[in-house]
Amino acid sequence: MEYTYTRSVGPVIDRFFSGLADRKIQGIKGSDGKVIVPPTEYDPYTGETLSEFVDVADAGTVTTWAWVTDPRPGQPLQKPFAWALVQLDGADTAMLHAVDAGDESRMSTGMRVKVHWCDEPVADLAAIEYFEPEAS
Amino acid sequence: MRDIAVVATAQSPAIRKEERRNEVEILMPVVHDLRKRAGLKQEDIGFTVSGSCDYLQGQAFAFVTALDAIGPWPPIDESHVEMDGAWALYEAWTRLQYGDIDTALVYSFGKSSPGDIRRILSLQLDPYYLVPLWPDTVAMAALQARALLESDGVTEKDLAEVVSRSRKNAKDNPNAQLSGDVDVDTLLKEPMYLSPLRKHDCPPITDGAAAVILAADDRARELTDRPAWIRGIDHRIEPHSLGVRNLADSPSTRTAGEKAGVGNGNVDVAELHAPFSHQEIILKRALGLGDNVNVNPSGGALASNGVMVAGLQRIIEAADRIMAGQADRAVAHATSGPALQQNLVAVLEGEK
């Protein structure tokens, strides 16, 4: 059985995903000028259609985190890891992802992390395998 | 606006894992009990609405199986929300405002034990940015808990105090799943579950059902001596992405509370739908509830957390105390979505 339609992710997520294949992360300017990453098609507060893309860094700061000792099926890492909200440099909001810190003692709010890119260029979220602590 | 009141309530005991009965079999004794208490037959009820989650049963339109048991023939005026029963009650309240009917039946049920509820609830998330990572309910609550713990003076001890009080209060709730005397120091010695949350900071897995009869104006006074009048009810939502929100606060609860008129009088009792201990602290602050308010005398969602049921149960627990004359003014709150994304607040009052 198959569906007779195809599904599109829309212009904003499509551009974000296409950029990930080139190891480029793009945010979008919200109604108040703040850069939202990952980008949304509409402003989360005003509902205004958004279109102004902004390149941001693939490294940033942890704004909050939680330590997982027992990863669940499908989660980005299958060994103890941290969920974290990461505010990338150049962004005003944070994105949810996993941080491979090895041990809980290496995690702290405000710590610097960077993207660990997938070896293959893939045009979806899987391009970001996880984050890792930035070499100090 | 018409005056609408809760006039009868019923709920099932919270069960960790119902092995024998299906959802409909859990629900129907509750609905029979409710209709009997209210003295109403199904044909006397103007509008019937339910809140449940088809994902729990893993079948599209699974809620129809319950409707078939309720009695949809001769044809009844009915509706369903894929949400907690508190939102079904909101729909019934809105429907009653139209003025052509005087009574409504609201029910909700959830059997979350057969599946992996943390994984199932991941499916309510953004399908492109979040679902591929399978973040689960406990993980997202833990991110919020740390944001609160690191934002100001809240400590892990404050979280343990919420749990200790919940378990103690639940001793007086025959429907509760977890109850007892546990002191804060003992709780703090427990290991982390998903740091900074310990297992007791998280809600139990619960199977159960709950139901309410609403009635308008004089019909409410006919059906019960002391109706629990809904003086205000409002619900608000925040953006989906956790990284856009201030997780240590709940602005949607604050707005809903203001619109519902929480601050317009003394609050005797507040039933807050806080499945995670830290969320009770966030909600209490957002609603401006002082230490004189009796918060979650039922034990709340930490004592039993029927998915799609626990929010409606907060309204039931608040209304029961009004109807019994134990409180004159109560606040009930329900939540939906990850980390308190969407919040409903109702103010209930008894007549002096």
CSV table of C-alpha atoms in Angstrom, one decimal:
chain,number,residue,atom,x,y,z
A,1,MET,CA,0.0,0.0,0.0
A,2,GLU,CA,1.2,3.5,-0.7
A,3,TYR,CA,-0.1,7.0,-0.3
A,4,THR,CA,-1.0,8.9,-3.4
A,5,TYR,CA,0.6,12.1,-2.2
A,6,THR,CA,4.0,13.3,-1.2
A,7,ARG,CA,4.7,15.3,1.8
A,8,SER,CA,6.7,18.6,1.8
A,9,VAL,CA,8.4,20.1,4.8
A,10,GLY,CA,7.7,23.6,3.4
A,11,PRO,CA,10.1,26.4,2.4
A,12,VAL,CA,11.7,27.1,5.7
A,13,ILE,CA,12.4,23.6,7.1
A,14,ASP,CA,13.5,22.6,3.6
A,15,ARG,CA,16.1,25.4,3.4
A,16,PHE,CA,17.3,24.5,7.0
A,17,PHE,CA,17.7,20.8,6.1
A,18,SER,CA,19.4,21.6,2.8
A,19,GLY,CA,21.9,23.7,4.6
A,20,LEU,CA,22.6,21.0,7.1
A,21,ALA,CA,23.8,18.8,4.2
A,22,ASP,CA,26.5,21.5,3.6
A,23,ARG,CA,27.2,21.7,7.4
A,24,LYS,CA,25.6,25.1,7.5
A,25,ILE,CA,23.1,26.1,10.2
A,26,GLN,CA,20.5,28.8,9.4
A,27,GLY,CA,18.1,30.5,11.6
A,28,ILE,CA,15.3,32.9,10.8
A,29,LYS,CA,14.6,36.4,12.1
A,30,GLY,CA,11.4,36.6,14.2
A,31,SER,CA,9.0,39.5,14.4
A,32,ASP,CA,11.1,41.1,17.1
A,33,GLY,CA,14.3,40.7,15.1
A,34,LYS,CA,15.6,37.8,17.3
A,35,VAL,CA,17.1,34.9,15.5
A,36,ILE,CA,15.1,31.6,15.9
A,37,VAL,CA,17.0,28.4,15.5
A,38,PRO,CA,15.9,25.9,14.3
A,39,PRO,CA,13.9,28.2,12.0
A,40,THR,CA,10.1,28.3,12.0
A,41,GLU,CA,7.8,29.3,9.1
A,42,TYR,CA,5.8,31.5,11.4
A,43,ASP,CA,6.7,33.6,14.4
A,44,PRO,CA,6.0,31.6,17.5
A,45,TYR,CA,4.4,34.6,19.3
A,46,THR,CA,2.9,36.8,16.6
A,47,GLY,CA,2.1,34.2,13.9
A,48,GLU,CA,3.7,36.5,11.3
A,49,THR,CA,5.2,34.7,8.2
A,50,LEU,CA,9.0,34.7,8.5
A,51,SER,CA,11.5,34.7,5.6
A,52,GLU,CA,14.8,36.4,6.6
A,53,PHE,CA,17.4,33.7,7.0
A,54,VAL,CA,20.5,34.2,9.1
A,55,ASP,CA,23.6,32.0,9.2
A,56,VAL,CA,24.6,31.0,12.7
A,57,ALA,CA,27.5,29.0,14.1
A,58,ASP,CA,27.7,25.3,14.7
A,59,ALA,CA,28.8,25.9,18.3
A,60,GLY,CA,27.1,27.5,21.2
A,61,THR,CA,26.1,27.5,24.9
A,62,VAL,CA,24.1,25.1,27.0
A,63,THR,CA,21.1,26.9,28.6
A,64,THR,CA,19.8,23.9,30.5
A,65,TRP,CA,20.5,20.1,30.5
A,66,ALA,CA,19.4,16.8,31.9
A,67,TRP,CA,21.5,13.6,32.3
A,68,VAL,CA,20.3,10.3,30.9
A,69,THR,CA,21.8,7.2,32.3
A,70,ASP,CA,19.4,4.8,30.5
A,71,PRO,CA,19.0,5.9,26.8
A,72,ARG,CA,15.7,4.9,25.1
A,73,PRO,CA,15.2,3.5,21.6
A,74,GLY,CA,15.8,6.0,18.8
A,75,GLN,CA,17.5,8.6,21.0
A,76,PRO,CA,20.6,10.2,19.5
A,77,LEU,CA,23.1,8.3,21.7
A,78,GLN,CA,22.9,4.8,23.1
A,79,LYS,CA,25.2,5.4,26.0
A,80,PRO,CA,24.7,7.9,28.9
A,81,PHE,CA,24.3,11.4,27.5
A,82,ALA,CA,22.8,14.8,28.3
A,83,TRP,CA,19.8,16.3,26.7
A,84,ALA,CA,20.4,20.0,26.4
A,85,LEU,CA,19.0,23.2,25.0
A,86,VAL,CA,21.8,24.7,23.0
A,87,GLN,CA,21.9,28.4,22.0
A,88,LEU,CA,24.1,28.5,19.0
A,89,ASP,CA,26.3,31.6,18.5
A,90,GLY,CA,24.3,34.1,16.5
A,91,ALA,CA,20.9,32.7,17.7
A,92,ASP,CA,18.6,34.1,20.3
A,93,THR,CA,16.7,30.8,21.0
A,94,ALA,CA,18.0,27.4,21.9
A,95,MET,CA,17.6,24.0,20.2
A,96,LEU,CA,17.1,20.6,21.8
A,97,HIS,CA,19.7,18.0,21.1
A,98,ALA,CA,22.0,15.5,22.8
A,99,VAL,CA,25.4,16.2,24.2
A,100,ASP,CA,28.0,13.4,24.3
A,101,ALA,CA,29.9,14.5,27.4
A,102,GLY,CA,30.9,11.0,28.6
A,103,ASP,CA,30.1,11.8,32.3
A,104,GLU,CA,27.6,14.0,34.1
A,105,SER,CA,30.4,15.8,35.9
A,106,ARG,CA,31.4,17.3,32.5
A,107,MET,CA,28.0,19.0,32.1
A,108,SER,CA,27.1,22.4,33.3
A,109,THR,CA,24.8,25.2,32.2
A,110,GLY,CA,26.8,27.8,30.3
A,111,MET,CA,29.3,25.2,28.9
A,112,ARG,CA,30.4,25.4,25.3
A,113,VAL,CA,29.4,22.7,22.9
A,114,LYS,CA,29.7,22.2,19.1
A,115,VAL,CA,28.0,20.0,16.6
A,116,HIS,CA,29.3,16.6,15.8
A,117,TRP,CA,28.4,16.3,12.1
A,118,CYS,CA,27.3,13.1,10.4
A,119,ASP,CA,30.0,11.8,8.0
A,120,GLU,CA,27.5,11.6,5.2
A,121,PRO,CA,25.9,14.8,3.8
A,122,VAL,CA,22.2,14.3,4.7
A,123,ALA,CA,19.5,16.9,4.3
A,124,ASP,CA,17.6,16.4,7.5
A,125,LEU,CA,18.1,16.6,11.2
A,126,ALA,CA,20.2,13.4,11.1
A,127,ALA,CA,23.1,15.6,9.8
A,128,ILE,CA,23.6,16.7,13.4
A,129,GLU,CA,24.4,13.4,15.2
A,130,TYR,CA,24.9,15.1,18.5
A,131,PHE,CA,26.8,17.9,20.2
A,132,GLU,CA,30.1,17.5,22.1
A,133,PRO,CA,32.0,19.7,24.5
A,134,GLU,CA,34.1,22.2,22.7
A,135,ALA,CA,37.8,21.6,23.2
A,136,SER,CA,39.0,24.0,25.9
B,1,MET,CA,-22.9,34.6,30.2
B,2,ARG,CA,-24.9,31.7,31.7
B,3,ASP,CA,-23.9,30.4,35.1
B,4,ILE,CA,-22.6,26.8,34.7
B,5,ALA,CA,-21.8,24.5,37.5
B,6,VAL,CA,-20.3,21.1,38.2
B,7,VAL,CA,-23.2,19.2,39.8
B,8,ALA,CA,-21.9,15.7,40.0
B,9,THR,CA,-18.5,13.9,39.7
B,10,ALA,CA,-17.2,10.4,39.6
B,11,GLN,CA,-13.8,8.8,39.1
B,12,SER,CA,-12.2,5.4,39.1
B,13,PRO,CA,-9.5,4.4,41.6
B,14,ALA,CA,-6.1,4.9,40.0
B,15,ILE,CA,-4.6,1.6,38.9
B,16,ARG,CA,-1.0,1.0,38.0
B,17,LYS,CA,-1.7,-1.7,35.5
B,18,GLU,CA,-5.2,-2.9,34.8
B,19,GLU,CA,-4.7,-6.4,33.5
B,20,ARG,CA,-8.3,-7.5,32.9
B,21,ARG,CA,-10.5,-4.6,31.8
B,22,ASN,CA,-10.2,-2.5,28.7
B,23,GLU,CA,-10.7,1.2,28.5
B,24,VAL,CA,-14.5,1.0,28.1
B,25,GLU,CA,-14.8,-1.4,31.0
B,26,ILE,CA,-12.8,1.0,33.2
B,27,LEU,CA,-14.9,3.9,32.1
B,28,MET,CA,-18.5,2.6,32.2
B,29,PRO,CA,-18.8,1.9,36.0
B,30,VAL,CA,-17.7,5.6,36.5
B,31,VAL,CA,-20.3,6.9,34.1
B,32,HIS,CA,-23.1,4.7,35.5
B,33,ASP,CA,-22.1,5.9,39.0
B,34,LEU,CA,-22.1,9.5,37.8
B,35,ARG,CA,-25.5,9.4,36.1
B,36,LYS,CA,-27.0,7.7,39.2
B,37,ARG,CA,-25.6,10.4,41.5
B,38,ALA,CA,-27.0,13.1,39.3
B,39,GLY,CA,-30.3,11.3,38.8
B,40,LEU,CA,-30.0,11.6,35.0
B,41,LYS,CA,-30.4,9.1,32.2
B,42,GLN,CA,-28.4,9.5,29.0
B,43,GLU,CA,-31.5,10.8,27.2
B,44,ASP,CA,-31.8,13.6,29.8
B,45,ILE,CA,-28.3,14.9,29.0
B,46,GLY,CA,-28.1,17.7,26.4
B,47,PHE,CA,-24.5,17.3,25.3
B,48,THR,CA,-21.9,14.6,25.7
B,49,VAL,CA,-18.2,15.2,25.2
B,50,SER,CA,-15.1,13.1,25.9
B,51,GLY,CA,-11.3,13.7,26.2
B,52,SER,CA,-9.0,10.7,25.4
B,53,CYS,CA,-6.0,9.8,23.3
B,54,ASP,CA,-6.4,7.3,20.5
B,55,TYR,CA,-2.6,6.8,20.5
B,56,LEU,CA,-2.9,5.0,23.8
B,57,GLN,CA,-5.1,2.3,22.2
B,58,GLY,CA,-3.1,2.5,19.0
B,59,GLN,CA,-6.2,2.7,16.9
B,60,ALA,CA,-7.8,5.6,15.0
B,61,PHE,CA,-11.2,6.7,16.3
B,62,ALA,CA,-10.7,4.4,19.4
B,63,PHE,CA,-12.8,6.9,21.4
B,64,VAL,CA,-15.9,5.7,19.5
B,65,THR,CA,-15.8,2.4,21.3
B,66,ALA,CA,-16.4,4.4,24.5
B,67,LEU,CA,-19.2,6.4,22.9
B,68,ASP,CA,-20.9,3.2,21.8
B,69,ALA,CA,-21.0,2.1,25.4
B,70,ILE,CA,-22.3,5.5,26.7
B,71,GLY,CA,-25.3,5.1,24.5
B,72,PRO,CA,-25.5,7.1,21.3
B,73,TRP,CA,-28.9,5.9,20.3
B,74,PRO,CA,-31.4,7.6,19.8
B,75,PRO,CA,-28.9,10.0,18.3
B,76,ILE,CA,-27.2,12.2,20.8
B,77,ASP,CA,-25.4,15.6,20.5
B,78,GLU,CA,-21.8,14.6,21.2
B,79,SER,CA,-18.1,15.6,20.6
B,80,HIS,CA,-14.6,14.5,21.4
B,81,VAL,CA,-11.3,16.2,22.0
B,82,GLU,CA,-8.0,14.4,21.6
B,83,MET,CA,-6.9,16.1,24.9
B,84,ASP,CA,-7.3,15.8,28.6
B,85,GLY,CA,-10.9,15.7,29.8
B,86,ALA,CA,-10.5,19.3,31.3
B,87,TRP,CA,-10.6,20.6,27.7
B,88,ALA,CA,-13.7,18.4,27.0
B,89,LEU,CA,-15.2,20.2,30.0
B,90,TYR,CA,-14.2,23.5,28.5
B,91,GLU,CA,-16.0,22.5,25.3
B,92,ALA,CA,-19.1,21.5,27.3
B,93,TRP,CA,-19.0,24.9,29.2
B,94,THR,CA,-18.9,26.7,25.8
B,95,ARG,CA,-21.7,24.5,24.4
B,96,LEU,CA,-23.9,25.3,27.4
B,97,GLN,CA,-23.4,29.0,26.8
B,98,TYR,CA,-25.4,28.7,23.6
B,99,GLY,CA,-28.5,28.4,25.8
B,100,ASP,CA,-30.6,25.7,24.2
B,101,ILE,CA,-29.6,22.9,26.6
B,102,ASP,CA,-29.1,22.7,30.3
B,103,THR,CA,-26.9,19.7,31.0
B,104,ALA,CA,-23.7,18.1,29.7
B,105,LEU,CA,-21.8,14.9,30.4
B,106,VAL,CA,-18.0,15.1,30.3
B,107,TYR,CA,-15.9,12.0,30.6
B,108,SER,CA,-12.3,11.0,30.0
B,109,PHE,CA,-10.3,7.8,30.2
B,110,GLY,CA,-6.8,6.6,29.7
B,111,LYS,CA,-5.1,3.2,29.9
B,112,SER,CA,-1.4,4.1,29.6
B,113,SER,CA,0.0,0.9,31.1
B,114,PRO,CA,0.0,-1.4,28.0
B,115,GLY,CA,2.4,0.8,25.9
B,116,ASP,CA,5.6,2.8,26.5
B,117,ILE,CA,3.9,6.0,27.5
B,118,ARG,CA,7.1,8.1,27.4
B,119,ARG,CA,7.6,7.0,23.8
B,120,ILE,CA,4.0,7.4,22.8
B,121,LEU,CA,3.9,11.0,24.1
B,122,SER,CA,7.0,11.8,22.0
B,123,LEU,CA,4.7,11.5,19.0
B,124,GLN,CA,2.9,14.7,20.1
B,125,LEU,CA,6.1,16.7,19.3
B,126,ASP,CA,7.3,18.6,16.2
B,127,PRO,CA,7.7,15.8,13.6
B,128,TYR,CA,10.8,17.4,11.9
B,129,TYR,CA,12.9,18.9,14.7
B,130,LEU,CA,12.0,16.8,17.7
B,131,VAL,CA,10.4,13.4,17.0
B,132,PRO,CA,13.6,12.1,15.1
B,133,LEU,CA,15.4,12.5,18.5
B,134,TRP,CA,12.7,10.8,20.5
B,135,PRO,CA,12.9,13.1,23.5
B,136,ASP,CA,10.5,11.8,26.1
B,137,THR,CA,8.3,13.4,28.7
B,138,VAL,CA,10.6,12.9,31.6
B,139,ALA,CA,13.6,14.3,29.7
B,140,MET,CA,11.8,17.5,28.8
B,141,ALA,CA,10.5,17.9,32.3
B,142,ALA,CA,14.1,17.4,33.6
B,143,LEU,CA,15.3,20.3,31.3
B,144,GLN,CA,12.6,22.4,32.8
B,145,ALA,CA,13.4,21.4,36.4
B,146,ARG,CA,17.1,22.4,35.9
B,147,ALA,CA,16.0,25.7,34.4
B,148,LEU,CA,13.9,26.3,37.5
B,149,LEU,CA,16.6,25.1,40.0
B,150,GLU,CA,19.2,27.3,38.4
B,151,SER,CA,17.0,30.4,38.0
B,152,ASP,CA,16.6,31.4,41.6
B,153,GLY,CA,16.3,30.1,45.1
B,154,VAL,CA,14.5,26.8,44.4
B,155,THR,CA,16.4,23.8,45.6
B,156,GLU,CA,16.1,20.0,45.3
B,157,LYS,CA,14.7,20.1,48.8
B,158,ASP,CA,11.8,22.2,47.7
B,159,LEU,CA,11.0,19.5,45.1
B,160,ALA,CA,11.1,16.8,47.7
B,161,GLU,CA,8.8,18.8,49.9
B,162,VAL,CA,6.2,18.9,47.1
B,163,VAL,CA,6.5,15.1,46.8
B,164,SER,CA,6.3,14.5,50.6
B,165,ARG,CA,3.2,16.6,50.9
B,166,SER,CA,1.6,15.0,47.9
B,167,ARG,CA,2.0,11.5,49.3
B,168,LYS,CA,0.8,12.7,52.7
B,169,ASN,CA,-2.3,14.3,51.3
B,170,ALA,CA,-3.0,11.3,49.1
B,171,LYS,CA,-3.5,9.2,52.3
B,172,ASP,CA,-7.0,10.8,52.5
B,173,ASN,CA,-7.8,10.1,48.8
B,174,PRO,CA,-9.2,6.6,48.3
B,175,ASN,CA,-8.6,6.9,44.6
B,176,ALA,CA,-4.9,7.7,44.8
B,177,GLN,CA,-2.2,5.4,43.7
B,178,LEU,CA,0.8,6.6,45.7
B,179,SER,CA,0.4,7.7,49.3
B,180,GLY,CA,2.2,7.5,52.6
B,181,ASP,CA,4.5,9.3,55.0
B,182,VAL,CA,7.9,9.9,53.3
B,183,ASP,CA,10.2,12.5,54.8
B,184,VAL,CA,12.2,15.0,52.7
B,185,ASP,CA,15.6,13.7,53.9
B,186,THR,CA,14.7,10.2,52.8
B,187,LEU,CA,13.6,11.4,49.4
B,188,LEU,CA,16.7,13.4,48.9
B,189,LYS,CA,18.8,10.2,49.5
B,190,GLU,CA,17.2,8.5,46.5
B,191,PRO,CA,19.4,8.3,43.4
B,192,MET,CA,18.8,10.5,40.4
B,193,TYR,CA,16.5,9.0,37.8
B,194,LEU,CA,17.0,11.6,35.0
B,195,SER,CA,19.0,14.2,36.6
B,196,PRO,CA,18.0,16.6,38.2
B,197,LEU,CA,14.8,14.6,38.7
B,198,ARG,CA,14.5,11.6,41.0
B,199,LYS,CA,11.9,8.9,40.3
B,200,HIS,CA,9.6,10.3,42.9
B,201,ASP,CA,9.6,13.7,41.2
B,202,CYS,CA,7.9,12.0,38.2
B,203,PRO,CA,4.3,10.9,38.0
B,204,PRO,CA,3.2,7.2,38.3
B,205,ILE,CA,1.8,5.4,35.3
B,206,THR,CA,-1.9,5.2,35.8
B,207,ASP,CA,-5.0,3.6,34.2
B,208,GLY,CA,-8.2,5.3,35.1
B,209,ALA,CA,-11.3,7.3,34.2
B,210,ALA,CA,-13.3,10.3,35.4
B,211,ALA,CA,-16.5,12.0,34.6
B,212,VAL,CA,-18.5,15.1,35.4
B,213,ILE,CA,-22.0,16.5,34.9
B,214,LEU,CA,-22.3,20.2,34.2
B,215,ALA,CA,-25.6,22.0,34.5
B,216,ALA,CA,-26.7,25.6,33.9
B,217,ASP,CA,-28.6,28.1,36.1
B,218,ASP,CA,-31.7,26.7,37.9
B,219,ARG,CA,-31.1,23.2,36.5
B,220,ALA,CA,-27.9,23.1,38.5
B,221,ARG,CA,-29.8,24.0,41.7
B,222,GLU,CA,-32.4,21.3,41.0
B,223,LEU,CA,-29.7,18.7,40.6
B,224,THR,CA,-27.7,19.4,43.7
B,225,ASP,CA,-27.9,21.4,46.9
B,226,ARG,CA,-24.6,23.2,46.5
B,227,PRO,CA,-23.3,23.4,42.9
B,228,ALA,CA,-19.7,24.2,42.2
B,229,TRP,CA,-20.2,27.3,40.0
B,230,ILE,CA,-17.5,27.9,37.3
B,231,ARG,CA,-16.9,31.6,37.8
B,232,GLY,CA,-14.1,31.7,35.2
B,233,ILE,CA,-12.4,29.3,32.8
B,234,ASP,CA,-9.6,30.0,30.3
B,235,HIS,CA,-6.9,28.2,28.5
B,236,ARG,CA,-3.7,29.5,26.9
B,237,ILE,CA,-0.8,27.9,25.0
B,238,GLU,CA,2.9,28.6,24.5
B,239,PRO,CA,5.1,28.0,21.5
B,240,HIS,CA,5.9,24.4,20.9
B,241,SER,CA,9.7,24.7,20.8
B,242,LEU,CA,11.2,24.4,24.3
B,243,GLY,CA,14.1,26.6,23.3
B,244,VAL,CA,11.8,29.5,22.6
B,245,ARG,CA,10.2,29.5,26.0
B,246,ASN,CA,11.3,30.5,29.5
B,247,LEU,CA,10.9,27.1,31.0
B,248,ALA,CA,11.3,28.4,34.6
B,249,ASP,CA,8.0,30.3,34.3
B,250,SER,CA,4.5,29.6,32.9
B,251,PRO,CA,3.2,32.7,31.3
B,252,SER,CA,0.3,30.8,29.7
B,253,THR,CA,-0.8,29.7,33.2
B,254,ARG,CA,-0.5,33.3,34.4
B,255,THR,CA,-2.6,34.7,31.6
B,256,ALA,CA,-5.2,31.9,32.0
B,257,GLY,CA,-5.4,32.6,35.7
B,258,GLU,CA,-5.9,36.3,35.2
B,259,LYS,CA,-8.6,35.7,32.6
B,260,ALA,CA,-10.3,33.2,34.9
B,261,GLY,CA,-10.2,35.7,37.8
B,262,VAL,CA,-8.0,33.7,40.2
B,263,GLY,CA,-7.0,37.0,42.0
B,264,ASN,CA,-10.5,38.3,42.4
B,265,GLY,CA,-10.9,36.6,45.8
B,266,ASN,CA,-9.5,34.4,48.5
B,267,VAL,CA,-8.5,30.9,47.3
B,268,ASP,CA,-9.3,28.1,49.8
B,269,VAL,CA,-8.1,25.2,47.7
B,270,ALA,CA,-6.0,24.8,44.5
B,271,GLU,CA,-5.8,21.6,42.5
B,272,LEU,CA,-2.8,22.0,40.2
B,273,HIS,CA,-2.1,19.5,37.4
B,274,ALA,CA,1.7,19.2,38.0
B,275,PRO,CA,2.8,15.7,36.9
B,276,PHE,CA,6.4,16.6,38.0
B,277,SER,CA,7.2,18.1,41.4
B,278,HIS,CA,9.0,21.2,40.2
B,279,GLN,CA,5.9,22.1,38.1
B,280,GLU,CA,3.8,22.7,41.2
B,281,ILE,CA,6.2,25.4,42.2
B,282,ILE,CA,6.1,27.1,38.8
B,283,LEU,CA,2.3,26.9,38.7
B,284,LYS,CA,1.8,28.2,42.2
B,285,ARG,CA,4.0,31.2,41.4
B,286,ALA,CA,2.3,31.8,38.0
B,287,LEU,CA,-1.2,31.8,39.7
B,288,GLY,CA,0.0,34.0,42.6
B,289,LEU,CA,-1.1,31.5,45.2
B,290,GLY,CA,0.3,32.2,48.7
B,291,ASP,CA,1.3,29.7,51.3
B,292,ASN,CA,-2.2,30.0,52.9
B,293,VAL,CA,-3.7,28.1,50.0
B,294,ASN,CA,-4.3,24.4,50.4
B,295,VAL,CA,-2.5,23.1,47.3
B,296,ASN,CA,-3.4,19.6,45.9
B,297,PRO,CA,-5.2,18.2,49.0
B,298,SER,CA,-5.9,15.1,46.8
B,299,GLY,CA,-2.2,14.5,46.3
B,300,GLY,CA,-2.4,15.7,42.7
B,301,ALA,CA,-0.9,14.1,39.6
B,302,LEU,CA,2.2,12.9,41.6
B,303,ALA,CA,-0.2,10.6,43.4
B,304,SER,CA,-2.0,9.3,40.3
B,305,ASN,CA,-1.6,10.5,36.7
B,306,GLY,CA,-4.2,9.0,34.4
B,307,VAL,CA,-3.2,10.3,30.9
B,308,MET,CA,-6.1,12.5,29.6
B,309,VAL,CA,-7.8,12.1,33.0
B,310,ALA,CA,-5.5,13.9,35.6
B,311,GLY,CA,-6.5,17.4,34.4
B,312,LEU,CA,-10.3,16.7,34.6
B,313,GLN,CA,-9.6,15.1,38.0
B,314,ARG,CA,-8.2,18.4,39.3
B,315,ILE,CA,-11.6,20.1,38.4
B,316,ILE,CA,-13.4,17.1,40.1
B,317,GLU,CA,-11.3,17.4,43.3
B,318,ALA,CA,-11.8,21.1,43.5
B,319,ALA,CA,-15.6,20.8,42.8
B,320,ASP,CA,-16.0,18.0,45.3
B,321,ARG,CA,-14.7,20.3,48.0
B,322,ILE,CA,-17.0,23.1,47.1
B,323,MET,CA,-20.0,20.7,46.8
B,324,ALA,CA,-19.2,19.2,50.2
B,325,GLY,CA,-19.0,22.7,51.8
B,326,GLN,CA,-15.3,22.3,52.7
B,327,ALA,CA,-14.3,25.2,50.5
B,328,ASP,CA,-16.0,28.3,49.2
B,329,ARG,CA,-13.6,29.2,46.4
B,330,ALA,CA,-11.2,26.8,44.5
B,331,VAL,CA,-8.8,27.0,41.6
B,332,ALA,CA,-8.4,24.0,39.3
B,333,HIS,CA,-5.7,23.7,36.7
B,334,ALA,CA,-5.0,21.3,33.9
B,335,THR,CA,-1.9,21.0,31.6
B,336,SER,CA,-1.2,19.5,28.2
B,337,GLY,CA,1.9,19.2,26.0
B,338,PRO,CA,5.6,19.0,26.9
B,339,ALA,CA,6.8,20.9,30.0
B,340,LEU,CA,3.5,22.8,30.8
B,341,GLN,CA,3.1,24.0,27.2
B,342,GLN,CA,-0.7,24.5,27.4
B,343,ASN,CA,-2.6,25.4,30.5
B,344,LEU,CA,-6.3,25.6,31.6
B,345,VAL,CA,-7.4,27.4,34.7
B,346,ALA,CA,-10.9,27.4,36.2
B,347,VAL,CA,-12.2,29.2,39.3
B,348,LEU,CA,-15.0,27.4,41.2
B,349,GLU,CA,-17.3,28.9,43.8
B,350,GLY,CA,-20.0,27.7,46.1
B,351,GLU,CA,-23.0,30.0,47.0
B,352,LYS,CA,-22.8,31.6,50.3
